Short mmCIF file of C-alpha atoms in Angstrom, two decimals:
data_model
loop_
_atom_site.label_atom_id
_atom_site.label_comp_id
_atom_site.label_asym_id
_atom_site.label_seq_id
_atom_site.Cartn_x
_atom_site.Cartn_y
_atom_site.Cartn_z
CA UNK A 1 -0.23 0.10 -0.23
CA UNK A 2 1.15 3.26 -1.11
CA UNK A 3 1.98 6.01 1.57
CA UNK A 4 -0.86 8.41 -1.01
CA UNK A 5 -3.28 5.76 -0.89
CA UNK A 6 -4.01 6.04 2.85
CA UNK A 7 -3.77 9.36 3.12
CA UNK A 8 -6.83 11.02 4.52
CA UNK A 9 -10.17 12.28 2.10
CA UNK A 10 -9.00 16.03 1.58
CA UNK A 11 -5.34 15.34 2.83
CA UNK A 12 -4.02 15.25 -0.89
CA UNK A 13 -6.00 16.58 -3.58
CA UNK A 14 -5.11 18.34 -7.00
CA UNK A 15 -6.43 21.91 -5.69
CA UNK A 16 -7.91 24.18 -8.02
CA UNK A 17 -6.80 27.60 -8.27
CA UNK A 18 -6.80 28.74 -11.22
CA UNK A 19 -7.14 28.55 -15.44
CA UNK A 20 -4.72 30.76 -16.49
CA UNK A 21 -3.00 29.92 -20.08
CA UNK A 22 0.91 30.25 -19.21
CA UNK A 23 1.83 31.24 -23.46
CA UNK A 24 -0.33 34.06 -22.62
CA UNK A 25 1.09 34.69 -19.36
CA UNK A 26 4.71 35.01 -20.91
CA UNK A 27 3.56 37.38 -23.65
CA UNK A 28 2.02 39.71 -20.45
CA UNK A 29 5.32 39.67 -18.78
CA UNK A 30 7.10 40.52 -21.12
CA UNK A 31 5.58 43.64 -22.30
CA UNK A 32 5.21 44.83 -17.88
CA UNK A 33 8.88 43.42 -17.68
CA UNK A 34 10.59 45.47 -20.72
CA UNK A 35 9.83 48.39 -18.76
CA UNK A 36 10.94 47.65 -15.92
CA UNK A 37 13.91 46.21 -16.56
CA UNK A 38 15.02 49.39 -19.08
CA UNK A 39 16.02 46.84 -21.46
CA UNK A 40 16.87 47.80 -25.08
CA UNK A 41 14.57 45.63 -26.54
CA UNK A 42 11.60 43.81 -25.45
CA UNK A 43 12.45 40.57 -22.88
CA UNK A 44 12.48 36.95 -23.20
CA UNK A 45 10.71 35.07 -20.64
CA UNK A 46 10.42 31.31 -21.97
CA UNK A 47 10.54 28.22 -19.71
CA UNK A 48 7.11 28.96 -17.53
CA UNK A 49 5.58 26.16 -15.79
CA UNK A 50 3.92 25.80 -12.18
CA UNK A 51 5.76 23.69 -9.98
CA UNK A 52 4.41 20.33 -8.80
CA UNK A 53 3.60 21.63 -5.31
CA UNK A 54 2.28 24.87 -5.50
CA UNK A 55 0.26 26.71 -2.23
CA UNK A 56 -3.23 27.32 -1.60
CA UNK A 57 -3.38 31.33 -1.30
CA UNK A 58 -1.81 32.55 -4.21
CA UNK A 59 -0.47 30.74 -7.80
CA UNK A 60 3.06 30.90 -8.43
CA UNK A 61 4.89 30.53 -12.03
CA UNK A 62 8.67 29.77 -12.72
CA UNK A 63 10.42 30.75 -15.58
CA UNK A 64 13.69 32.45 -17.50
CA UNK A 65 14.48 35.59 -18.71
CA UNK A 66 16.93 37.17 -20.63
CA UNK A 67 17.03 40.68 -21.62
CA UNK A 68 19.79 43.01 -23.10
CA UNK A 69 20.77 46.69 -21.81
CA UNK A 70 23.43 48.93 -22.57
CA UNK A 71 24.06 46.18 -24.83
CA UNK A 72 24.83 43.67 -21.91
CA UNK A 73 22.96 40.47 -22.21
CA UNK A 74 22.00 39.64 -18.47
CA UNK A 75 19.42 36.98 -17.38
CA UNK A 76 17.44 35.76 -14.70
CA UNK A 77 15.28 32.99 -12.60
CA UNK A 78 12.59 34.29 -11.25
CA UNK A 79 8.63 33.59 -9.48
CA UNK A 80 6.03 34.76 -9.98
CA UNK A 81 3.03 35.11 -6.97
CA UNK A 82 -0.22 35.59 -8.67
CA UNK A 83 -3.20 36.15 -6.51
CA UNK A 84 -6.09 33.75 -7.30
CA UNK A 85 -8.94 34.80 -9.67
CA UNK A 86 -11.52 35.88 -8.07
CA UNK A 87 -14.14 32.48 -9.84
CA UNK A 88 -11.76 30.24 -8.32
CA UNK A 89 -13.20 30.25 -4.46
CA UNK A 90 -10.34 32.00 -3.08
CA UNK A 91 -9.32 30.64 0.50
CA UNK A 92 -8.40 33.63 1.86
CA UNK A 93 -10.67 36.58 1.29
CA UNK A 94 -8.22 39.32 1.02
CA UNK A 95 -4.16 38.73 -0.79
CA UNK A 96 -1.92 42.01 -0.33
CA UNK A 97 1.10 41.39 -1.91
CA UNK A 98 2.86 44.83 -1.50
CA UNK A 99 2.43 43.82 2.41
CA UNK A 100 4.35 40.69 1.31
CA UNK A 101 6.83 42.31 -1.05
CA UNK A 102 7.35 44.85 2.39
CA UNK A 103 8.35 42.13 4.76
CA UNK A 104 10.40 40.36 2.85
CA UNK A 105 12.59 43.11 1.64
CA UNK A 106 12.65 44.46 4.92
CA UNK A 107 13.94 41.14 6.55
CA UNK A 108 16.41 40.39 3.71
CA UNK A 109 17.68 44.47 4.74
CA UNK A 110 17.42 43.34 8.45
CA UNK A 111 19.54 40.33 8.84
CA UNK A 112 20.63 36.87 7.24
CA UNK A 113 18.17 35.00 7.24
CA UNK A 114 18.02 33.65 3.46
CA UNK A 115 14.78 35.05 2.41
CA UNK A 116 14.44 35.53 -1.50
CA UNK A 117 15.20 38.64 -3.31
CA UNK A 118 11.60 40.46 -4.45
CA UNK A 119 12.21 42.94 -7.40
CA UNK A 120 8.91 44.00 -8.32
CA UNK A 121 5.30 43.93 -6.89
CA UNK A 122 2.79 45.15 -8.90
CA UNK A 123 -0.47 45.54 -6.88
CA UNK A 124 -3.00 46.19 -9.72
CA UNK A 125 -5.55 44.37 -12.25
CA UNK A 126 -4.15 45.85 -14.79
CA UNK A 127 -1.38 43.28 -16.49
CA UNK A 128 -2.21 39.47 -15.74
CA UNK A 129 -5.96 40.48 -14.20
CA UNK A 130 -5.00 39.99 -11.04
CA UNK A 131 -2.08 41.51 -8.44
CA UNK A 132 1.51 39.86 -8.42
CA UNK A 133 5.07 40.24 -7.82
CA UNK A 134 7.76 38.95 -8.67
CA UNK A 135 10.97 37.24 -6.84
CA UNK A 136 14.60 35.62 -7.97
CA UNK A 137 14.22 32.32 -7.87
CA UNK A 138 15.59 29.70 -4.91
CA UNK A 139 16.74 26.07 -5.01
CA UNK A 140 16.24 23.48 -2.73
CA UNK A 141 14.29 20.89 -1.56
CA UNK A 142 10.92 21.49 1.17
CA UNK A 143 8.80 18.85 3.07
CA UNK A 144 5.48 18.54 0.40
CA UNK A 145 2.69 19.13 2.16
CA UNK A 146 0.65 16.67 -0.59
CA UNK A 147 1.33 14.01 0.49
CA UNK A 148 2.46 14.97 4.00
CA UNK A 149 5.97 14.59 4.34
CA UNK A 150 4.96 12.10 7.62
CA UNK A 151 4.17 9.49 4.80
CA UNK A 152 6.63 10.02 2.16
CA UNK A 153 9.72 11.95 0.51
CA UNK A 154 13.40 12.52 1.64
CA UNK A 155 12.89 13.89 5.18
CA UNK A 156 11.05 10.72 5.91
CA UNK A 157 14.08 8.74 4.40
CA UNK A 158 16.50 10.43 5.75
CA UNK A 159 18.13 9.26 8.77
CA UNK A 160 18.20 10.60 12.50
CA UNK A 161 21.34 12.72 12.42
CA UNK A 162 19.49 14.53 9.38
CA UNK A 163 16.72 14.71 11.04
CA UNK A 164 18.35 16.55 14.04
CA UNK A 165 20.23 18.52 11.58
CA UNK A 166 16.88 20.28 10.24
CA UNK A 167 14.92 20.33 13.09
CA UNK A 168 18.03 22.52 14.35
CA UNK A 169 18.21 25.12 11.39
CA UNK A 170 14.24 24.90 11.54
CA UNK A 171 14.08 26.28 14.94
CA UNK A 172 17.01 28.72 14.47
CA UNK A 173 15.19 30.32 11.51
CA UNK A 174 12.44 31.10 13.77
CA UNK A 175 14.78 31.92 16.57
CA UNK A 176 16.11 34.68 13.81
CA UNK A 177 13.24 36.36 12.81
CA UNK A 178 11.98 36.43 16.56
CA UNK A 179 15.83 37.98 16.43
CA UNK A 180 15.20 41.09 14.50
CA UNK A 181 15.73 44.34 16.07
CA UNK A 182 12.44 47.34 15.97
CA UNK A 183 10.67 45.63 13.73
CA UNK A 184 7.86 48.17 14.20
CA UNK A 185 10.00 50.83 12.73
CA UNK A 186 10.91 48.73 9.70
CA UNK A 187 7.39 47.96 9.05
CA UNK A 188 4.92 50.98 10.50
CA UNK A 189 2.21 49.37 8.89
CA UNK A 190 1.76 46.60 10.77
CA UNK A 191 1.60 48.52 14.25
CA UNK A 192 -1.68 47.26 15.92
CA UNK A 193 -3.69 50.82 16.54
CA UNK A 194 -3.37 52.90 19.65
CA UNK A 195 -5.23 50.79 22.48
CA UNK A 196 -5.32 47.36 21.35
CA UNK A 197 -2.97 44.70 21.79
CA UNK A 198 -1.35 42.96 18.94
CA UNK A 199 -2.45 39.62 19.86
CA UNK A 200 -6.04 41.15 20.54
CA UNK A 201 -5.96 42.62 16.79
CA UNK A 202 -5.26 39.23 15.46
CA UNK A 203 -7.41 36.80 16.95
CA UNK A 204 -10.46 39.57 15.71
CA UNK A 205 -8.47 39.44 12.41
CA UNK A 206 -9.37 35.62 12.85
CA UNK A 207 -13.07 35.89 14.32
CA UNK A 208 -13.50 38.28 10.93
CA UNK A 209 -12.24 35.12 9.08
CA UNK A 210 -14.29 33.03 10.44
CA UNK A 211 -17.69 34.66 10.06
CA UNK A 212 -15.92 35.60 5.67
CA UNK A 213 -15.95 32.16 5.32
CA UNK A 214 -19.64 31.79 6.61
CA UNK A 215 -20.70 34.52 4.21
CA UNK A 216 -22.31 31.88 1.75
CA UNK A 217 -23.72 28.97 3.40
CA UNK A 218 -24.08 30.89 7.14
CA UNK A 219 -22.73 27.12 8.29
CA UNK A 220 -21.60 27.69 12.04
CA UNK A 221 -18.91 25.01 13.40
CA UNK A 222 -19.33 24.16 16.87
CA UNK A 223 -15.77 23.02 17.45
CA UNK A 224 -14.19 26.02 16.45
CA UNK A 225 -16.38 28.14 17.90
CA UNK A 226 -15.79 26.59 21.30
CA UNK A 227 -11.78 27.06 20.81
CA UNK A 228 -12.88 31.06 20.41
CA UNK A 229 -14.27 30.66 23.72
CA UNK A 230 -11.86 28.67 25.36
CA UNK A 231 -9.38 31.52 24.21
CA UNK A 232 -11.30 34.50 25.79
CA UNK A 233 -11.26 32.26 28.96
CA UNK A 234 -7.52 31.52 28.99
CA UNK A 235 -6.24 34.43 27.70
CA UNK A 236 -2.95 34.76 28.39
CA UNK A 237 -2.33 37.16 31.70
CA UNK A 238 1.30 38.63 30.41
CA UNK A 239 1.53 37.77 26.64
CA UNK A 240 5.35 38.44 25.69
CA UNK A 241 6.61 40.98 23.80
CA UNK A 242 5.88 41.80 20.09
CA UNK A 243 8.27 40.16 17.03
CA UNK A 244 7.80 40.43 14.25
CA UNK A 245 6.35 36.47 13.21
CA UNK A 246 6.91 34.85 10.09
CA UNK A 247 3.06 33.87 10.28
CA UNK A 248 3.02 31.02 8.46
CA UNK A 249 5.96 28.95 10.34
CA UNK A 250 6.21 25.27 9.53
CA UNK A 251 9.09 23.52 8.07
CA UNK A 252 7.41 23.05 4.29
CA UNK A 253 8.19 27.04 3.76
CA UNK A 254 11.79 26.20 3.77
CA UNK A 255 13.96 25.25 1.37
CA UNK A 256 16.33 23.07 2.60
CA UNK A 257 20.21 22.61 0.49
CA UNK A 258 21.13 19.45 2.60
CA UNK A 259 19.94 20.11 6.05
CA UNK A 260 20.60 24.70 5.77
CA UNK A 261 17.75 26.73 4.66
CA UNK A 262 18.37 27.72 1.26
CA UNK A 263 15.78 29.56 1.08
CA UNK A 264 12.42 30.85 3.93
CA UNK A 265 9.68 31.37 2.17
CA UNK A 266 5.66 32.61 2.18
CA UNK A 267 5.33 35.41 4.28
CA UNK A 268 1.86 36.77 3.49
CA UNK A 269 0.60 36.01 7.50
CA UNK A 270 4.10 37.93 9.02
CA UNK A 271 2.65 39.92 11.88
CA UNK A 272 4.03 41.29 14.61
CA UNK A 273 2.68 39.17 17.44
CA UNK A 274 4.38 37.34 20.87
CA UNK A 275 6.50 35.27 19.53
CA UNK A 276 4.56 32.13 20.82
CA UNK A 277 2.21 32.65 17.99
CA UNK A 278 5.14 31.07 15.34
CA UNK A 279 5.86 28.73 17.66
CA UNK A 280 2.11 27.14 18.54
CA UNK A 281 1.71 26.64 14.58
CA UNK A 282 4.78 25.60 14.34
CA UNK A 283 4.36 22.84 16.80
CA UNK A 284 0.79 22.43 15.77
CA UNK A 285 1.62 21.79 12.16
CA UNK A 286 3.61 18.92 12.46
CA UNK A 287 2.10 17.18 15.49
CA UNK A 288 -1.03 17.29 13.43
CA UNK A 289 0.82 15.56 10.03
CA UNK A 290 1.79 12.90 12.66
CA UNK A 291 -1.73 12.42 14.29
CA UNK A 292 -2.98 11.54 10.47
CA UNK A 293 0.23 9.32 10.52
CA UNK A 294 -0.74 7.40 13.38
CA UNK A 295 -4.48 7.07 12.63
CA UNK A 296 -3.89 5.27 9.52
CA UNK A 297 -0.96 3.23 11.03
CA UNK A 298 1.55 4.44 9.39
CA UNK A 299 5.31 4.75 11.26
CA UNK A 300 5.06 8.47 10.39
CA UNK A 301 7.79 10.95 12.46
CA UNK A 302 7.02 10.24 16.09
CA UNK A 303 10.83 12.00 17.35
CA UNK A 304 10.75 14.90 14.72
CA UNK A 305 9.92 18.46 15.88
CA UNK A 306 8.20 17.21 19.47
CA UNK A 307 6.66 19.94 21.75
CA UNK A 308 9.35 19.19 24.47
CA UNK A 309 12.84 19.43 22.04
CA UNK A 310 11.63 22.21 20.09
CA UNK A 311 10.59 24.66 22.78
CA UNK A 312 14.06 23.12 24.86
CA UNK A 313 16.26 24.20 21.64
CA UNK A 314 14.35 27.70 20.93
CA UNK A 315 15.17 28.71 24.46
CA UNK A 316 18.34 27.85 24.04
CA UNK A 317 19.14 29.89 20.94
CA UNK A 318 16.86 32.55 21.78
CA UNK A 319 17.59 32.87 25.37
CA UNK A 320 13.64 34.03 25.95
CA UNK A 321 11.40 31.69 28.16
CA UNK A 322 8.28 30.59 26.22
CA UNK A 323 5.45 31.32 27.34
CA UNK A 324 1.53 30.66 27.60
CA UNK A 325 2.26 27.68 24.61
CA UNK A 326 -1.37 26.00 26.10
CA UNK A 327 -2.58 29.16 24.40
CA UNK A 328 -0.95 29.45 21.14
CA UNK A 329 -1.34 25.69 20.65
CA UNK A 330 -5.13 25.81 20.85
CA UNK A 331 -4.63 29.05 19.32
CA UNK A 332 -2.98 28.05 16.05
CA UNK A 333 -5.68 24.86 15.73
CA UNK A 334 -8.05 27.12 15.23
CA UNK A 335 -6.61 29.31 12.76
CA UNK A 336 -6.11 25.93 10.29
CA UNK A 337 -9.33 24.38 11.40
CA UNK A 338 -10.85 28.21 9.22
CA UNK A 339 -8.39 27.73 7.01
CA UNK A 340 -9.53 23.70 6.40
CA UNK A 341 -13.15 25.02 6.85
CA UNK A 342 -12.78 26.38 3.32
CA UNK A 343 -10.63 24.11 1.32
CA UNK A 344 -13.41 22.45 1.57
CA UNK A 345 -15.88 24.25 1.34
CA UNK A 346 -14.03 25.28 -1.73
CA UNK A 347 -14.49 20.91 -2.41
CA UNK A 348 -18.09 20.83 -2.42
CA UNK A 349 -18.16 24.22 -4.64
CA UNK A 350 -16.38 22.46 -7.29
CA UNK A 351 -18.59 19.14 -7.14
CA UNK A 352 -15.00 16.72 -5.45
CA UNK A 353 -17.29 16.03 -1.98
CA UNK A 354 -20.57 16.47 -0.67
CA UNK A 355 -21.09 18.90 1.91
CA UNK A 356 -21.36 16.90 5.90
CA UNK A 357 -23.69 16.62 7.65
CA UNK A 358 -21.98 17.10 10.90
CA UNK A 359 -20.25 20.65 10.19
CA UNK A 360 -17.10 19.45 11.97
CA UNK A 361 -16.07 17.26 9.23
CA UNK A 362 -15.10 20.36 7.47
CA UNK A 363 -12.18 20.65 10.39
CA UNK A 364 -9.77 17.75 9.24
CA UNK A 365 -7.96 17.80 12.61
CA UNK A 366 -11.13 18.44 14.30
CA UNK A 367 -10.59 15.53 16.81
CA UNK A 368 -6.80 17.10 17.61
CA UNK A 369 -8.59 20.48 17.80
CA UNK A 370 -11.30 19.27 20.40
CA UNK A 371 -8.76 16.78 22.87
CA UNK A 372 -6.95 20.59 22.65
CA UNK A 373 -9.70 22.37 24.50
CA UNK A 374 -10.84 19.64 26.84
CA UNK A 375 -6.99 19.13 28.35
CA UNK A 376 -7.04 15.55 27.19
CA UNK A 377 -4.39 15.63 24.23
CA UNK A 378 -1.07 13.88 25.10
CA UNK A 379 1.94 15.46 23.52
CA UNK A 380 3.99 12.96 24.43
CA UNK A 381 2.20 9.69 22.51
#
């Protein structure tokens, strides 16, 4: 039996994001890039292709570029990230590529974190029919989500020493991001309004996102609403200081060269918030995948990214004590649950599944979230 055959329904799928014709897109890019490059003649865009494993929040297109400027021949390997088409049933209500451009530029300018160089951003839909940004292409391998890396792939096949090195590298990426000094001054647009904490604003934005997902069917998802109630009851008395948080902090957003981080990707969810926002998401995301492997009697990676190991390693690297982690783990499971509910609605929309009788089944990890809320989840299993 292959790993793919035991991945539960919804964990592996060919997600419909766009009907974009790559040939037409290449022609549109050539005209737009010619102005920005101040090229001697129209540049050449070629070898356009979609990566095998692409995200759900935007569409990535790889391409090669040749041009001449002042008689000098130049070339580049680039990536265009496009907001989804309006009729692709988007997962998120908005796609702020200018914000992503600003964050990636600030991180690249303020640290040694390997963030791809972002060259241009186009915030209008005039050129390609939707906003997009263009960045340099990075090379490396990624632990993929589809099917989850706990079922198959290079990380599963690696030896224990390699996985320990990958874990250390990944935790250090988090610590390095959080160590960027004065992030509010570098990204003032991300600062919460006076009198509102960054954590409160973040949770209220998630609540608004949940309500947005309900806009068509009005369906309430009990396990998600219980999680919101739990957050209010267990709100941290003294949250840790705000740092720059990556937002989608997980190994699936790191390109690895050997066991080193070759590129840190996907910054659209970046925020100024307590560091535990990233740590909770980082730990939760792997454990969710491992629970799927356990459910289907697959070995997975039970010794990898364990909660206690990640916390100990992070505290050692950063010199900062991790606080209120239970709160942020529940919050991570809630946040991902909202995303999953919208992905499942999208599948219903495109005729890939029927709407479940129990709305909690729109959340792939509903059992885990319920146990986290009830304080019965076993992190040591």
